[in-house]
Short mmCIF file of C-alpha atoms in Angstrom, two decimals:
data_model
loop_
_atom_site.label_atom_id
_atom_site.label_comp_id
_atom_site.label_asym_id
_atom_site.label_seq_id
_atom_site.Cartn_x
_atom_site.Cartn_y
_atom_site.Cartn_z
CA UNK H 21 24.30 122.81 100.23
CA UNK H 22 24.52 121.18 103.37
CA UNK H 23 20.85 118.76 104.60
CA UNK H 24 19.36 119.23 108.09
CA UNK H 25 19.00 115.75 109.25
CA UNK H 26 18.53 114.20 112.91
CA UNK H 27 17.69 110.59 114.02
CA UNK H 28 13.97 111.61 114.24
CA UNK H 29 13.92 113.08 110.81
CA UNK H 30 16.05 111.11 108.16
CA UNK H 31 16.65 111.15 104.81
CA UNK H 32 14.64 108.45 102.77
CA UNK H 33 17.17 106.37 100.72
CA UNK H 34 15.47 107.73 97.71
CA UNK H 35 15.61 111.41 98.43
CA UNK H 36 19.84 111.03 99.41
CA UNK H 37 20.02 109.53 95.88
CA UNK H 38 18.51 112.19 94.66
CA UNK H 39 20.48 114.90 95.81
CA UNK H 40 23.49 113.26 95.06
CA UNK H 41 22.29 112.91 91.54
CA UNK H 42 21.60 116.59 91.71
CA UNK H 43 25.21 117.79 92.94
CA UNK H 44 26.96 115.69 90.58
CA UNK H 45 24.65 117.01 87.62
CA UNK H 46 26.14 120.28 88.64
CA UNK H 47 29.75 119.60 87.83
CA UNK H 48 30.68 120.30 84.31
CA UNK H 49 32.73 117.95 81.93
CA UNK H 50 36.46 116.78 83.02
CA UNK H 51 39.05 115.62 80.48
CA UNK H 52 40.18 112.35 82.69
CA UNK H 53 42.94 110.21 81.94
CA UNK H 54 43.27 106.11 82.86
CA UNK H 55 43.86 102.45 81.48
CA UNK H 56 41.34 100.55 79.95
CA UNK H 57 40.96 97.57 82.11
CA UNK H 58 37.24 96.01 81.07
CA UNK H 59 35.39 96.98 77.34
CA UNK H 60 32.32 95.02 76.46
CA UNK H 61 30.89 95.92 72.97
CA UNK H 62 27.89 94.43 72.55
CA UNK H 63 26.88 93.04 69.42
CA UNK H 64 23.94 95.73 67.93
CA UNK H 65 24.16 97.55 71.05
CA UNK H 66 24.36 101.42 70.97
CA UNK H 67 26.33 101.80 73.93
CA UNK H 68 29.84 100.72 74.89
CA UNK H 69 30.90 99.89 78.40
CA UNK H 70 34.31 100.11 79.48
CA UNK H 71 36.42 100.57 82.79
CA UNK H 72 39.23 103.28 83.14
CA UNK H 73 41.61 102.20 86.03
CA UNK H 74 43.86 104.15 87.55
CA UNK H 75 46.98 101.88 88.45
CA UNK H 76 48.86 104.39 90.72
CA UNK H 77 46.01 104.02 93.26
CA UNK H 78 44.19 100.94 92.41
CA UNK H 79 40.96 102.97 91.88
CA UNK H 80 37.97 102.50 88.87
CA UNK H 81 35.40 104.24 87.22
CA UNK H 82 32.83 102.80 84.74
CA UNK H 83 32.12 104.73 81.44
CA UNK H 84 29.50 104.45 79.26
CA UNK H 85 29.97 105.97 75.18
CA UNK H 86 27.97 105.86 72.54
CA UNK H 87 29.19 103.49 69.91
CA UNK H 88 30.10 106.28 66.91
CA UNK H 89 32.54 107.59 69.60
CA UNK H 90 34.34 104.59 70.13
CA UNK H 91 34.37 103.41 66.84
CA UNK H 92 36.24 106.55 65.91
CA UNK H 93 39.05 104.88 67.67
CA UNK H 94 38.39 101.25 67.78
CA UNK H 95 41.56 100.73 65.92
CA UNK H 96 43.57 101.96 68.39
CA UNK H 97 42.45 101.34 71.44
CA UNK H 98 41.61 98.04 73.67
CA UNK H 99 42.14 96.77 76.46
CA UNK H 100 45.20 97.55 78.37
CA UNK H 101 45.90 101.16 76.29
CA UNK H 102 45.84 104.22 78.27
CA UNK H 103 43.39 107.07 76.73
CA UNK H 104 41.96 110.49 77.78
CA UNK H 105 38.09 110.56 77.80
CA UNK H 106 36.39 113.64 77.59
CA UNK H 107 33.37 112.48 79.96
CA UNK H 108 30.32 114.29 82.35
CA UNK H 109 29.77 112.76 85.42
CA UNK H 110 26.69 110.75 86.06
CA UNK H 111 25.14 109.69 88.54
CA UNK H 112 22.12 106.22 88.35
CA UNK H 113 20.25 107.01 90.98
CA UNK H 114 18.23 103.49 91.31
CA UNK H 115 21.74 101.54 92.16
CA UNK H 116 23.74 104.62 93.41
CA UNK H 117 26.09 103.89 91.23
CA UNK H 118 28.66 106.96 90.10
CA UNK H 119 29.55 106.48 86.06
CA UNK H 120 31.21 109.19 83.04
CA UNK H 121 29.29 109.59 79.87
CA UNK H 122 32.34 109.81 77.60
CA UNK H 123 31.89 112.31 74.52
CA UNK H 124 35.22 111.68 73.17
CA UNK H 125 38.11 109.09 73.65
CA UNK H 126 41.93 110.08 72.41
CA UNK H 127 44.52 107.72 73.19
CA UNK H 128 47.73 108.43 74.68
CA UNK H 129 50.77 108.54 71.40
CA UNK H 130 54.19 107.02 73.13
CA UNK H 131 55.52 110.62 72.67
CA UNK H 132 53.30 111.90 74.74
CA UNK H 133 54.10 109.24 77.16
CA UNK H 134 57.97 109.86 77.15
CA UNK H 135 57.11 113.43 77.58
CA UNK H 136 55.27 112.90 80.77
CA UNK H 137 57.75 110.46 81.74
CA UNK H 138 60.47 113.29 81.49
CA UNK H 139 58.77 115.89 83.31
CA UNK H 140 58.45 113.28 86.28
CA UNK H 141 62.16 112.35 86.12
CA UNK H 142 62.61 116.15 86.85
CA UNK H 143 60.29 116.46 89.48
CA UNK H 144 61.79 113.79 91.45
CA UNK H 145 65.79 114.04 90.35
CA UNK H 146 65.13 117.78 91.54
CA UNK H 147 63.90 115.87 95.35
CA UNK H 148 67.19 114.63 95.35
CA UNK H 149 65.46 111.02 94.68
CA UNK H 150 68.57 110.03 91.98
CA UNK H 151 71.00 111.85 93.52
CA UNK H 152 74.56 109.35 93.85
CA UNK H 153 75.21 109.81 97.44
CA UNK H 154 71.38 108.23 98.30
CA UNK H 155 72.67 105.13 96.80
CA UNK H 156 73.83 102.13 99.06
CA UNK H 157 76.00 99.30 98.24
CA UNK H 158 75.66 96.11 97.56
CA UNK H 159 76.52 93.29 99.99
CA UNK H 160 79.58 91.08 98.73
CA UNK H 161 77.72 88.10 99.30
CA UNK H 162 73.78 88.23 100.29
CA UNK H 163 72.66 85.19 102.63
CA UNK H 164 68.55 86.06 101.29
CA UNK H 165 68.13 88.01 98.16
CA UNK H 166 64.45 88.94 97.51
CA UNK H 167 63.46 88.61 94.20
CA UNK H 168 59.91 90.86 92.75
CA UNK H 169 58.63 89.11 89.33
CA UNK H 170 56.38 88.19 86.28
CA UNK H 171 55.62 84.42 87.86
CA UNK H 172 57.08 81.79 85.74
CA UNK H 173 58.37 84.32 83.65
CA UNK H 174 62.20 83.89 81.69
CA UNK H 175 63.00 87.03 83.73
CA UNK H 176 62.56 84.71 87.26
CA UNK H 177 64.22 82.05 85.25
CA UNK H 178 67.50 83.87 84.37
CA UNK H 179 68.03 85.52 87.78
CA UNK H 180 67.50 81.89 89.72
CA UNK H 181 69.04 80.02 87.55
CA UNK H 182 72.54 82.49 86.69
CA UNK H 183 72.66 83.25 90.74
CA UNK H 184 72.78 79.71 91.61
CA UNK H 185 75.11 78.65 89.27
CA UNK H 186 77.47 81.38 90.30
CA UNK H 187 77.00 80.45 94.07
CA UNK H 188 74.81 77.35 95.26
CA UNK H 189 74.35 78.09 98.17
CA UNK H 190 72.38 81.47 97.62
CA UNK H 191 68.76 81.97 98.55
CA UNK H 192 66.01 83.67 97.36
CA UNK H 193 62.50 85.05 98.78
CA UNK H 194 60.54 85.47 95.60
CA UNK H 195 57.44 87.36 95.33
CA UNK H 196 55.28 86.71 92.03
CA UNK H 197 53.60 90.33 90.83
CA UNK H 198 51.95 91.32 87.70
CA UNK H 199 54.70 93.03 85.71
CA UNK H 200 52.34 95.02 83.08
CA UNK H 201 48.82 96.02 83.07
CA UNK H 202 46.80 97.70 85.57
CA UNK H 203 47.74 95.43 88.72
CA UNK H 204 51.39 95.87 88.34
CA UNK H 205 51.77 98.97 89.90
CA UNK H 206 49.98 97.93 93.00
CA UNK H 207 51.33 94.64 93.47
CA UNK H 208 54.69 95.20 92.70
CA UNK H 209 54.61 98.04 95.58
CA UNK H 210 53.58 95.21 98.25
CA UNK H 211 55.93 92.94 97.08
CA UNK H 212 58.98 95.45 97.53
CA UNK H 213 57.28 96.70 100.66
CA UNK H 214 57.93 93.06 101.80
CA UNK H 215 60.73 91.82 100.96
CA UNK H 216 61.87 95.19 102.44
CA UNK H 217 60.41 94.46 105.82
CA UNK H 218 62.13 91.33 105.83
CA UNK H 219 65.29 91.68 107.70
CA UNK H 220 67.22 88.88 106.47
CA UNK H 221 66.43 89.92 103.65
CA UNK H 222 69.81 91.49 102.21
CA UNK H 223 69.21 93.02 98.59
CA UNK H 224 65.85 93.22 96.80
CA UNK H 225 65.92 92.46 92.49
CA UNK H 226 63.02 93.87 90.32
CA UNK H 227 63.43 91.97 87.28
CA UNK H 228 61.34 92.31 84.25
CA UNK H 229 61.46 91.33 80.27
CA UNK H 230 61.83 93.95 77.38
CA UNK H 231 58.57 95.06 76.51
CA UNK H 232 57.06 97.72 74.82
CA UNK H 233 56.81 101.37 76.31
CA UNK H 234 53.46 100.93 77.18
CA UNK H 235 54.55 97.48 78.78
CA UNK H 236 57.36 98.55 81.12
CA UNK H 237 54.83 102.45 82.29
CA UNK H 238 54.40 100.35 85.90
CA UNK H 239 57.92 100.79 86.51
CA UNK H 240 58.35 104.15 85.81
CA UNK H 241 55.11 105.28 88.54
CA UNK H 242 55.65 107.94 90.75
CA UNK H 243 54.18 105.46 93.48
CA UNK H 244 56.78 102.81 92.87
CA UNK H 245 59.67 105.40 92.64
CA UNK H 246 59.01 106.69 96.49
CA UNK H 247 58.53 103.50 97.86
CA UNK H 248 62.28 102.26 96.32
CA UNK H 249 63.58 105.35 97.21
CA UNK H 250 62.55 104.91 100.73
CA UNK H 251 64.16 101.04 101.11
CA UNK H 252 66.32 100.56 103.87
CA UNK H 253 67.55 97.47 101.84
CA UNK H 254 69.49 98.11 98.82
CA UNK H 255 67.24 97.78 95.27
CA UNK H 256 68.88 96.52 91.89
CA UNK H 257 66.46 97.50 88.79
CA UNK H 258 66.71 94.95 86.05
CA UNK H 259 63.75 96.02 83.92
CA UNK H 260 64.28 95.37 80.39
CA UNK H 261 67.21 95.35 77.89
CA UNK H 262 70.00 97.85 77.25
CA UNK H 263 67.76 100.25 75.32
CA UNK H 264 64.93 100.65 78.33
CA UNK H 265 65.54 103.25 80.88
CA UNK H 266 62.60 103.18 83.20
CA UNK H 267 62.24 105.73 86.07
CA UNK H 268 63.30 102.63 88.29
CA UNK H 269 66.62 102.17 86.84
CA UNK H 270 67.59 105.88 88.08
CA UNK H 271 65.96 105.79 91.78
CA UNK H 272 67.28 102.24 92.20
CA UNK H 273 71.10 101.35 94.18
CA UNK H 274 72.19 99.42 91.30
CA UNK H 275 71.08 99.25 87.61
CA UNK H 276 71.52 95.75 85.81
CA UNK H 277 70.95 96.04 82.13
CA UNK H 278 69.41 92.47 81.95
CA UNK H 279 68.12 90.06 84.71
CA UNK H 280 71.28 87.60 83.94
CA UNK H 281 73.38 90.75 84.29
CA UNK H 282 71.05 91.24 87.86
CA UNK H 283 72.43 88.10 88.82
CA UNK H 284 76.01 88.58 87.77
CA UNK H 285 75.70 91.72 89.94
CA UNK H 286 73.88 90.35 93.13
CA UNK H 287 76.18 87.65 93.87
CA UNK H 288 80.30 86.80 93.71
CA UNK H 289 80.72 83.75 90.91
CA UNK H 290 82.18 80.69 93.17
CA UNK H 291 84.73 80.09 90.47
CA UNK H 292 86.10 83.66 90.33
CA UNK H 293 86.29 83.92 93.78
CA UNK H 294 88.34 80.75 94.74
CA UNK H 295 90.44 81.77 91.43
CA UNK H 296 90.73 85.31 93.17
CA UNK H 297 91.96 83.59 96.58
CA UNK H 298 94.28 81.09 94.66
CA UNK H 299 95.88 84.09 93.24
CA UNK H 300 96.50 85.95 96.69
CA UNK H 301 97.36 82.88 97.97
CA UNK H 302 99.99 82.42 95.48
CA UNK H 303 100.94 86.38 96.18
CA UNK H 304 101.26 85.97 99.20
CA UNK H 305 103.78 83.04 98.94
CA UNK H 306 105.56 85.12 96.62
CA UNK H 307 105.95 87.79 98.99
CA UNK H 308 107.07 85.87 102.09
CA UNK H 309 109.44 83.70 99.51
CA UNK H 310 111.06 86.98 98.03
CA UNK H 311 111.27 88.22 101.93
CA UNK H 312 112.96 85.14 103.14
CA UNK H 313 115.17 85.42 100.18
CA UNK H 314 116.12 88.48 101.11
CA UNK H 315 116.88 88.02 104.20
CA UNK H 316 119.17 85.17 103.42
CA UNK H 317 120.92 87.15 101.27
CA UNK H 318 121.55 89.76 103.90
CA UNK H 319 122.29 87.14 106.45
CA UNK H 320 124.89 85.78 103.94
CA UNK H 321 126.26 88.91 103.41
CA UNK H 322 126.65 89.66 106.78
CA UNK H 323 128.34 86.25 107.26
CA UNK H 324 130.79 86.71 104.93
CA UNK H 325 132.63 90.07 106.58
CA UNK H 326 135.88 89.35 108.48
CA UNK H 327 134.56 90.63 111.61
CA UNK H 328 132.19 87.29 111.40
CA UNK H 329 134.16 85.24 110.21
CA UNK H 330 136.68 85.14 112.26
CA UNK H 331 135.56 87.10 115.58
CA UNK H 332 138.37 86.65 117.35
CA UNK H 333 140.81 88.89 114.88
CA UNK H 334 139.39 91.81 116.49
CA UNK H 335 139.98 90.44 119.85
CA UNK H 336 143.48 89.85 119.07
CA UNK H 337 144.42 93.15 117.57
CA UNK H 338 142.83 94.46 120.59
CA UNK H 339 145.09 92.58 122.58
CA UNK H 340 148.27 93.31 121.54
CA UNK H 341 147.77 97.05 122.00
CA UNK H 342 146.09 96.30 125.42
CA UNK H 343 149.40 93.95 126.62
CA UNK H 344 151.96 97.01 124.91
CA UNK H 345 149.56 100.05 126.98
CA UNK H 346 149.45 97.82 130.23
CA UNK H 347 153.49 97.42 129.38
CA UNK H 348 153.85 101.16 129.28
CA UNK H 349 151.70 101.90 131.70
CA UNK H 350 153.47 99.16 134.06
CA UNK H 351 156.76 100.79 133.02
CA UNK H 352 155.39 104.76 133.95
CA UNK H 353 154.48 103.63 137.01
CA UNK H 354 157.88 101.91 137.78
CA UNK H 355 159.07 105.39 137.24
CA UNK H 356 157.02 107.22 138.96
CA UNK H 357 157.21 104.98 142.04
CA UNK H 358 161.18 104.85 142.09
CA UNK H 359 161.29 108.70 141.80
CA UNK H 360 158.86 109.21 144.65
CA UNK H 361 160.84 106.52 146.72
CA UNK H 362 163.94 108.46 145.93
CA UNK H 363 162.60 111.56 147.05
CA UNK H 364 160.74 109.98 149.81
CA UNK H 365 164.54 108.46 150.89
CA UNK H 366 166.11 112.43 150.40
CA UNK H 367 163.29 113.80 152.21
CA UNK H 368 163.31 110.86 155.27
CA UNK H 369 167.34 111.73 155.33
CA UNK H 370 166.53 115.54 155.96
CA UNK H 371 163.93 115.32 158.31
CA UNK H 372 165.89 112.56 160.47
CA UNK H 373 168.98 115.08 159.77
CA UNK H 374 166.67 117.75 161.22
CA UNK H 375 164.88 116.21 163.87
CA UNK H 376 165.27 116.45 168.18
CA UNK H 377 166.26 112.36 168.03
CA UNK H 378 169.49 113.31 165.89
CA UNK H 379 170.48 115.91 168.33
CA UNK H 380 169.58 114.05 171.24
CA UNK H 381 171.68 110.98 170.07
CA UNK H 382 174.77 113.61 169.93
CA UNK H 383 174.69 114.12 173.78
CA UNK H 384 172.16 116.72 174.06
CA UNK H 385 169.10 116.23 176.38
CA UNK H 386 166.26 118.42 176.88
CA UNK H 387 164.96 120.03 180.34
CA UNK H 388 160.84 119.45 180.56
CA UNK H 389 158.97 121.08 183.99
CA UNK H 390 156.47 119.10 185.40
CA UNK H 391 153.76 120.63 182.98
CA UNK H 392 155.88 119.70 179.97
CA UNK H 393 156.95 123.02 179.26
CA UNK H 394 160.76 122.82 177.50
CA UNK H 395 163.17 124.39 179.91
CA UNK H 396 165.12 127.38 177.29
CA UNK H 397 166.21 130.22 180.15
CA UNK H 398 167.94 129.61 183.25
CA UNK H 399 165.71 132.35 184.61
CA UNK H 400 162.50 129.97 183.91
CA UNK H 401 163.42 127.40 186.86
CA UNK H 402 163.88 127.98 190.49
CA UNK H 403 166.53 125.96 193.38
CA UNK H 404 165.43 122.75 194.55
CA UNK H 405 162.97 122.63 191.16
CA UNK H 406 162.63 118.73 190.26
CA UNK H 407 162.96 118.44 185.81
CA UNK H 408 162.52 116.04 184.11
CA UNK H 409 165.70 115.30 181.40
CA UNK H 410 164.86 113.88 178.28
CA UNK H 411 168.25 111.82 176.15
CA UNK H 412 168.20 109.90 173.71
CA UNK H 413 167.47 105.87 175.14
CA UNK H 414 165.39 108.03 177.81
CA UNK H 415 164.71 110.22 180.43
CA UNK H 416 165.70 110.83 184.20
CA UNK H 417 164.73 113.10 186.64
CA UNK H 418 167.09 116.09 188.11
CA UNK H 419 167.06 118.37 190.67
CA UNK H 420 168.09 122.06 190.64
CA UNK H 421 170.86 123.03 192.87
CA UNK H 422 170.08 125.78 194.94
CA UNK H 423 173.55 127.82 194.46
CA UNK H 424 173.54 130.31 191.91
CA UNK H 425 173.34 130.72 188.35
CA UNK H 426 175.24 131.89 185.82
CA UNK H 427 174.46 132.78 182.78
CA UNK H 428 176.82 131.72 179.73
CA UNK H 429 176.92 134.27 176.55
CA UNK H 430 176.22 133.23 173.41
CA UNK H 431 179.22 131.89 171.80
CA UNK H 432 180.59 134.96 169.28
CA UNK H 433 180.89 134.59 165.61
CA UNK H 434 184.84 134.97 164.12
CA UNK H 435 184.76 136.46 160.94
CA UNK H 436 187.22 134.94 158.73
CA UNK H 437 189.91 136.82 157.10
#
């Protein structure tokens, strides 16, 4: 229930802890699962103290057991192992400190581990979280590669010293985490927060040692999965050996099955690579060699027809058909030029045969008036009527006599017999 309070009518420190105390009495026991991060046993003490952690959030609780109920699984259990405590919450009311009075302690069997494991893997692989198209590629050749480890641990070692012997001149941004127990989780979340942050930073490594189950559980938290997933730099999981398969290998870009094999992966080996661009090199001089060839051979080839090597054959066939059709054609036109001059000579003969000079140069002249008009009746010209008498070498003018005319009949035709 909810306390009417006011600044003129507080709560005594006392009487807060009190009611706390109270509420929390009410709640009933909780089955509550963590990792053992802090166990004190006391020699001849009844009571064991001990600290369940939980690493996903980087949040504690103290419990308190009496000593038959830890003994029952002493064996098993210590520092570092993950348990489920059957525990009532308690509250001290002198320090105001909140505590669980465990009644029983099981600890977690790897099966039941692996089975948790599995139901998480399909929780997130049904978000889409491991789906293929989320993953991004790899750059050929990183300038920064950011590098999340145990510190001075062989997995640091491997990565460092297989990347730099593959290429020199690569650089890392290491970040030394806790890579098992109860800080892992949280630490190796800021480090990959980072490094991701970073923006030369060009591909971020998680590299870790085979270990136990138990050993590699950090790497398979829900907390770590969402934050890799959520990279905008690509993430290469090398957790382990072959035979581990934490959650991190699936929501990661790239899975390396060792950290060498990390390394191989991250960067191009110098030696390869010049190899690979001695071998193109060579291709390519191949190519342009067998191309140049060819084209030799085709140049040759064209060289060697008759219309190339001698170029001039062609001309000369070409003339002697050109001289023999302009011969021809000289010779048609001969012909057709005397035959029109003949028949220009015929025709010139006719009309000169035909024409008013001929008949004028036989003595004939022909009687113009004044306007030009050809004189043809004796009835068309009057006495005293001036003409004008056209001849052959000329023309004279004449005068009409005034007596009269006579008119001549046409000359009659004789038949003959």
């Amino acid at each position: 229930m909810a306390v009417n309070t006011s600044p003129e009518t507080p709560l005594p420190v006392g009487e807060v802890s009190r009611l706390i105390g109270g509420w929390i009495d009410r709640l009933g026991a909780v089955w509550v699962e963590g990792q053992i991060t802090q166990l004190s046993r006391r020699p001849g003490a009844g009571v064991v103290f001990l600290t369940l952690r939980d690493p996903s959030y980087d949040i504690s609780v103290g419990v308190t057991c009496y000593r038959q109920v830890f003994d029952a699984v002493s064996d098993v259990v210590s520092e570092g192992a993950r348990v489920v405590v059957l525990a009532k919450p308690e509250w001290y009311a002198p320090r105001g400190q909140l505590s669980l009075r465990a009644a029983e302690i099981r600890p977690v069997g790897v099966g039941e581990l692996l089975a948790r494991l599995e139901q998480l893997k399909k929780t997130l692989a049904a978000e889409g979280l491991f789906a293929p198209e989320r993953k991004k590629p790899l750059p050929f050749l990183p300038q920064l590669v950011g590098l999340v480890c145990g510190r001075a641990s062989a997995a640091e070692r491997d990565v460092l010293e297989n990347a730099r012997h593959r290429w020199p001149a690569v650089r890392f941004e290491v970040r030394n985490v806790a890579v098992q127990g109860v800080h892992a989780v949280p630490q190796v979340v800021q480090a990959v927060k980072e490094l991701d942050e970073i923006d030369e930073v060009d591909v971020i490594v998680v590299a870790r040692g085979g270990g136990s189950v138990e050993d590699l559980l950090p790497f398979s938290d829900e907390q770590l999965i969402r934050v890799v997933s959520s990279c905008r730099t690509p993430v290469v999981s090398a957790i382990g050996h072959e035979p581990d398969t934490p959650l991190l290998d699936y929501v990661a870009d790239v899975r390396a099955s060792t950290p060498t094999d990390a390394a191989k992966k991250v960067v191009p080996d110098v030696g390869e690579e010049f190899e690979r661009v001695r071998m193109l090199r060579d291709r390519a001089r191949r190519c342009v060699q067998a191309f140049v060839d060819r084209e030799e051979r085709g140049l040759a080839q064209a060289l060697a027809r008759p219309v190339i090597e001698d170029p001039h054959r062609m001309i000369d066939e070409r003339a002697d058909q050109v001289a023999a059709l302009l011969d021809r054609g000289r010779r048609t036109l001969g012909h057709h030029l005397d035959r029109a001059d003949s028949e220009l000579t015929h025709t010139h003969a006719r009309v000169v045969a035909l024409s008013p000079a001929a008949t004028l140069k036989r003595g004939y002249a022909v009687l113009q008036k004044t306007d030009g008009h050809v004189v043809r009746d004796p009835d068309e010209v009057t006495g005293d009527e001036v003409l004008r008498a056209r001849v052959a070498e000329g023309e004279f003018v004449v005068r009409v006599d005034a007596g009269p005319f006579r008119r001549t009949s046409p000359t009659p035709t004789h038949r003959a017999e």
